[in-house]
Amino acid sequence: MKKTTIYISLVSLLVSLSGCEKGFDQLNVNPTAATALNPVFTFNNAIINTSFPASILIFEEPIVQQMFSPNSGILAGGNYNIDNRGSSGANAQLWQRYYRDNMRYLVDGLAKTKTDASRANLYNMLRIWKAYVAMVLTDTYGDVPYSEAGLGYLGGNVTPKYDAQESIYTDILKELPEAAAALDASKPTEAGEIMYGGDISKWKKLAYSVLLRAGMRLSKVNPALAQSTVQKAVAGGVMQSNADNCVVRNNANYQNSVGTTLNATEAANYYLTGFFVNYLKSTADPRLSSIAVRYVGAKSGPEQTAARAVRTPDVQIGMPLGFDNGTIPARATADGLASFYDYSQLDRTRMGKFDAPCYLVTYAQTQLLLAEAAQRGWTTGNVADFYNAGITAHMKQLGDYDATSLVSDANVSAYLQSNPYVAAKGLELINTQYWIASFLNGPEVFANFRRSGFPVLTPNPYPGKEIKGNFINRLSYPDSEQSVNQAKRQEAVTRQGADNLDTRVWWDKQ
């Protein structure tokens, strides 16, 4: 009798449990959780993460002799002409941000929008951004994963091949004009994207301005293709004013990596170079007062106070290259300074602040590239007009960092009159101005210096360099690639050349 009672109870319990299973899966699903992610959100994430990493202070800026740190250790790189490898090395930071993160976001967004007619504009915006990201990557490292990049989740390919840079450029030159032509203001314009808020005309101008940049990059390796690409970009319509600038607007939530670094642990460690400061002073360039600050008499980092800050150009003294943290104190004394903390720095309360905008492609750069193209006979227009417009645009662009950084109209005019375009020195003048206009755009200023050979820089005299030549030609692949994609990386090295700082990328023809 007791057994029967127990059996009946168990059966009743099982029936009850079986009834509870109905709708069990629904009960354990959060009704407010997103089941699909709008691709415009991942696109915005890619845009934000295109802001340059702080590693440009370790490699690109020192290579082109605008900023550097005399310190060794994790800050060593372009200042000593040595590599900085490792999973968290400076050579890896751009790779991680642009390849590991951004390329993945973009490939995923492209897959989600390719066959969706209602997202056609977003699809083509993603194509444009992917072309830009790929261009920065390949210009920095050479051969990189491209055709198979970002397919680890979508296709299970976790060891993508490295595409030759020439083939990457071939696709970039195809993608940019195709995507620009396919943009259609009569279709949903994706107001939620944070770069241009869905403004189709600005996206078109960005695409053709990047195409112009890509075309000029080929000036040494394939002048005929460079010319035809420039002409296609001009016909399509490039940026027409600073309102068209492609810029990441950082804020308290998405901070500028360079600004964050300069306002934290490395505040007293980075300085403007003597060459950069002296060049701006030699031409009475009003931009120096927008860029530089000197904490006069500072004997330590803590003494770099607002009370000591002087921003007038004549007081600025850049730090000379060729010294380290052991030898720079004596040089500072020889220069009549209280210490090396007394040299000029990027003003971290304006251009170097934590929420400073990060400029990727600008009207100023575009006008200067047009000036060079016009001088080469690749496009029509007055070279001097393009040249003056580029300089003016950059001087006005500085006001975007801070109202006190804006160069006045009177100072712009005075500078142009004192530093006119001279055809006999055209290429040097144009590309030296490009060097100034691309300050803090590390990948671009590094790439254009290699392409053009300007400005004319004296090699960094620091002893014990690892490079065989005078300047670093590319960044090495991150060490992590040797463990996660060794075979494909080795194919690239065999084809391109040794994985070191001396090997030239495809378009950097000697």
mmCIF file of N, CA, C and O in Angstrom, residues 37 66 86 90 122 131 181 186 190 200 212 248 285 301 308 314 326 329 372 385 420 443 462 483 485 498:
data_model
loop_
_atom_site.group_PDB
_atom_site.id
_atom_site.type_symbol
_atom_site.label_atom_id
_atom_site.label_comp_id
_atom_site.label_asym_id
_atom_site.label_seq_id
_atom_site.Cartn_x
_atom_site.Cartn_y
_atom_site.Cartn_z
ATOM 1 N N LEU A 37 21.981 42.279 -34.364
ATOM 2 C CA LEU A 37 22.639 43.571 -34.194
ATOM 3 C C LEU A 37 22.563 44.363 -35.492
ATOM 4 O O LEU A 37 22.951 43.881 -36.548
ATOM 5 N N GLN A 66 58.731 64.573 -36.129
ATOM 6 C CA GLN A 66 57.833 65.602 -35.611
ATOM 7 C C GLN A 66 57.754 65.550 -34.091
ATOM 8 O O GLN A 66 57.790 66.578 -33.426
ATOM 9 N N GLY A 86 56.555 42.015 -30.049
ATOM 10 C CA GLY A 86 55.844 41.414 -28.933
ATOM 11 C C GLY A 86 54.348 41.563 -29.126
ATOM 12 O O GLY A 86 53.880 42.378 -29.918
ATOM 13 N N ALA A 90 54.683 48.118 -29.825
ATOM 14 C CA ALA A 90 54.149 49.255 -30.578
ATOM 15 C C ALA A 90 53.878 48.894 -32.027
ATOM 16 O O ALA A 90 52.966 49.443 -32.654
ATOM 17 N N LEU A 122 24.336 51.798 -46.861
ATOM 18 C CA LEU A 122 25.228 51.350 -45.794
ATOM 19 C C LEU A 122 26.254 50.365 -46.340
ATOM 20 O O LEU A 122 27.440 50.420 -45.986
ATOM 21 N N ALA A 131 38.047 49.935 -47.694
ATOM 22 C CA ALA A 131 39.153 50.300 -48.582
ATOM 23 C C ALA A 131 40.137 51.210 -47.860
ATOM 24 O O ALA A 131 41.359 51.052 -47.985
ATOM 25 N N ALA A 181 29.877 55.460 -56.830
ATOM 26 C CA ALA A 181 28.864 55.560 -57.878
ATOM 27 C C ALA A 181 27.553 54.908 -57.456
ATOM 28 O O ALA A 181 26.469 55.331 -57.897
ATOM 29 N N SER A 186 18.420 58.841 -52.966
ATOM 30 C CA SER A 186 16.978 58.555 -53.012
ATOM 31 C C SER A 186 16.610 57.320 -52.193
ATOM 32 O O SER A 186 15.432 57.054 -51.962
ATOM 33 N N GLU A 190 20.865 56.152 -44.011
ATOM 34 C CA GLU A 190 21.600 55.713 -42.812
ATOM 35 C C GLU A 190 22.040 56.881 -41.934
ATOM 36 O O GLU A 190 23.225 57.113 -41.700
ATOM 37 N N ILE A 200 25.035 61.568 -48.219
ATOM 38 C CA ILE A 200 25.563 60.812 -49.357
ATOM 39 C C ILE A 200 26.605 61.609 -50.136
ATOM 40 O O ILE A 200 27.624 61.061 -50.579
ATOM 41 N N LEU A 212 42.010 59.534 -54.728
ATOM 42 C CA LEU A 212 43.091 60.451 -55.103
ATOM 43 C C LEU A 212 44.360 60.112 -54.331
ATOM 44 O O LEU A 212 45.454 60.045 -54.900
ATOM 45 N N VAL A 248 37.279 61.586 -36.737
ATOM 46 C CA VAL A 248 36.647 60.895 -35.619
ATOM 47 C C VAL A 248 36.504 61.885 -34.476
ATOM 48 O O VAL A 248 37.503 62.446 -34.004
ATOM 49 N N ASP A 285 55.863 80.308 -39.276
ATOM 50 C CA ASP A 285 54.589 79.608 -39.424
ATOM 51 C C ASP A 285 53.725 79.824 -38.183
ATOM 52 O O ASP A 285 54.107 79.428 -37.076
ATOM 53 N N GLY A 301 58.889 66.611 -14.357
ATOM 54 C CA GLY A 301 57.527 66.533 -14.855
ATOM 55 C C GLY A 301 56.538 67.317 -14.017
ATOM 56 O O GLY A 301 55.723 68.084 -14.553
ATOM 57 N N ARG A 308 53.992 77.888 -15.879
ATOM 58 C CA ARG A 308 55.225 77.929 -16.671
ATOM 59 C C ARG A 308 54.951 77.840 -18.175
ATOM 60 O O ARG A 308 55.865 77.996 -18.981
ATOM 61 N N ASP A 314 58.524 82.236 -30.658
ATOM 62 C CA ASP A 314 59.951 82.538 -30.539
ATOM 63 C C ASP A 314 60.603 81.859 -29.351
ATOM 64 O O ASP A 314 61.828 81.686 -29.310
ATOM 65 N N GLY A 326 69.777 58.947 -20.971
ATOM 66 C CA GLY A 326 71.039 59.102 -20.262
ATOM 67 C C GLY A 326 71.870 60.265 -20.766
ATOM 68 O O GLY A 326 72.678 60.841 -20.022
ATOM 69 N N PRO A 329 70.084 64.916 -20.744
ATOM 70 C CA PRO A 329 70.259 65.980 -19.749
ATOM 71 C C PRO A 329 71.432 66.911 -20.046
ATOM 72 O O PRO A 329 71.314 68.138 -19.908
ATOM 73 N N GLU A 372 50.194 68.708 -56.289
ATOM 74 C CA GLU A 372 51.236 67.866 -56.868
ATOM 75 C C GLU A 372 50.787 67.262 -58.187
ATOM 76 O O GLU A 372 51.551 67.210 -59.157
ATOM 77 N N ASP A 385 47.208 77.834 -56.577
ATOM 78 C CA ASP A 385 45.891 77.943 -55.937
ATOM 79 C C ASP A 385 45.614 76.720 -55.066
ATOM 80 O O ASP A 385 45.113 76.852 -53.939
ATOM 81 N N PRO A 420 55.596 81.861 -50.654
ATOM 82 C CA PRO A 420 54.824 81.557 -51.863
ATOM 83 C C PRO A 420 55.260 80.238 -52.518
ATOM 84 O O PRO A 420 56.370 79.746 -52.285
ATOM 85 N N PRO A 443 50.038 57.272 -39.731
ATOM 86 C CA PRO A 443 50.188 56.404 -40.897
ATOM 87 C C PRO A 443 50.310 57.179 -42.204
ATOM 88 O O PRO A 443 51.091 56.803 -43.084
ATOM 89 N N TYR A 462 71.144 58.642 -33.804
ATOM 90 C CA TYR A 462 71.310 57.812 -32.613
ATOM 91 C C TYR A 462 72.117 56.553 -32.943
ATOM 92 O O TYR A 462 71.809 55.843 -33.901
ATOM 93 N N SER A 483 52.539 32.778 -34.277
ATOM 94 C CA SER A 483 51.935 31.654 -33.565
ATOM 95 C C SER A 483 50.552 31.309 -34.090
ATOM 96 O O SER A 483 50.154 30.141 -34.062
ATOM 97 N N ASN A 485 49.258 32.349 -37.328
ATOM 98 C CA ASN A 485 49.141 32.243 -38.787
ATOM 99 C C ASN A 485 50.527 32.173 -39.420
ATOM 100 O O ASN A 485 50.836 32.868 -40.385
ATOM 101 N N ALA A 498 62.380 40.233 -46.084
ATOM 102 C CA ALA A 498 62.542 39.975 -44.654
ATOM 103 C C ALA A 498 61.564 40.800 -43.825
ATOM 104 O O ALA A 498 61.266 41.955 -44.148
#
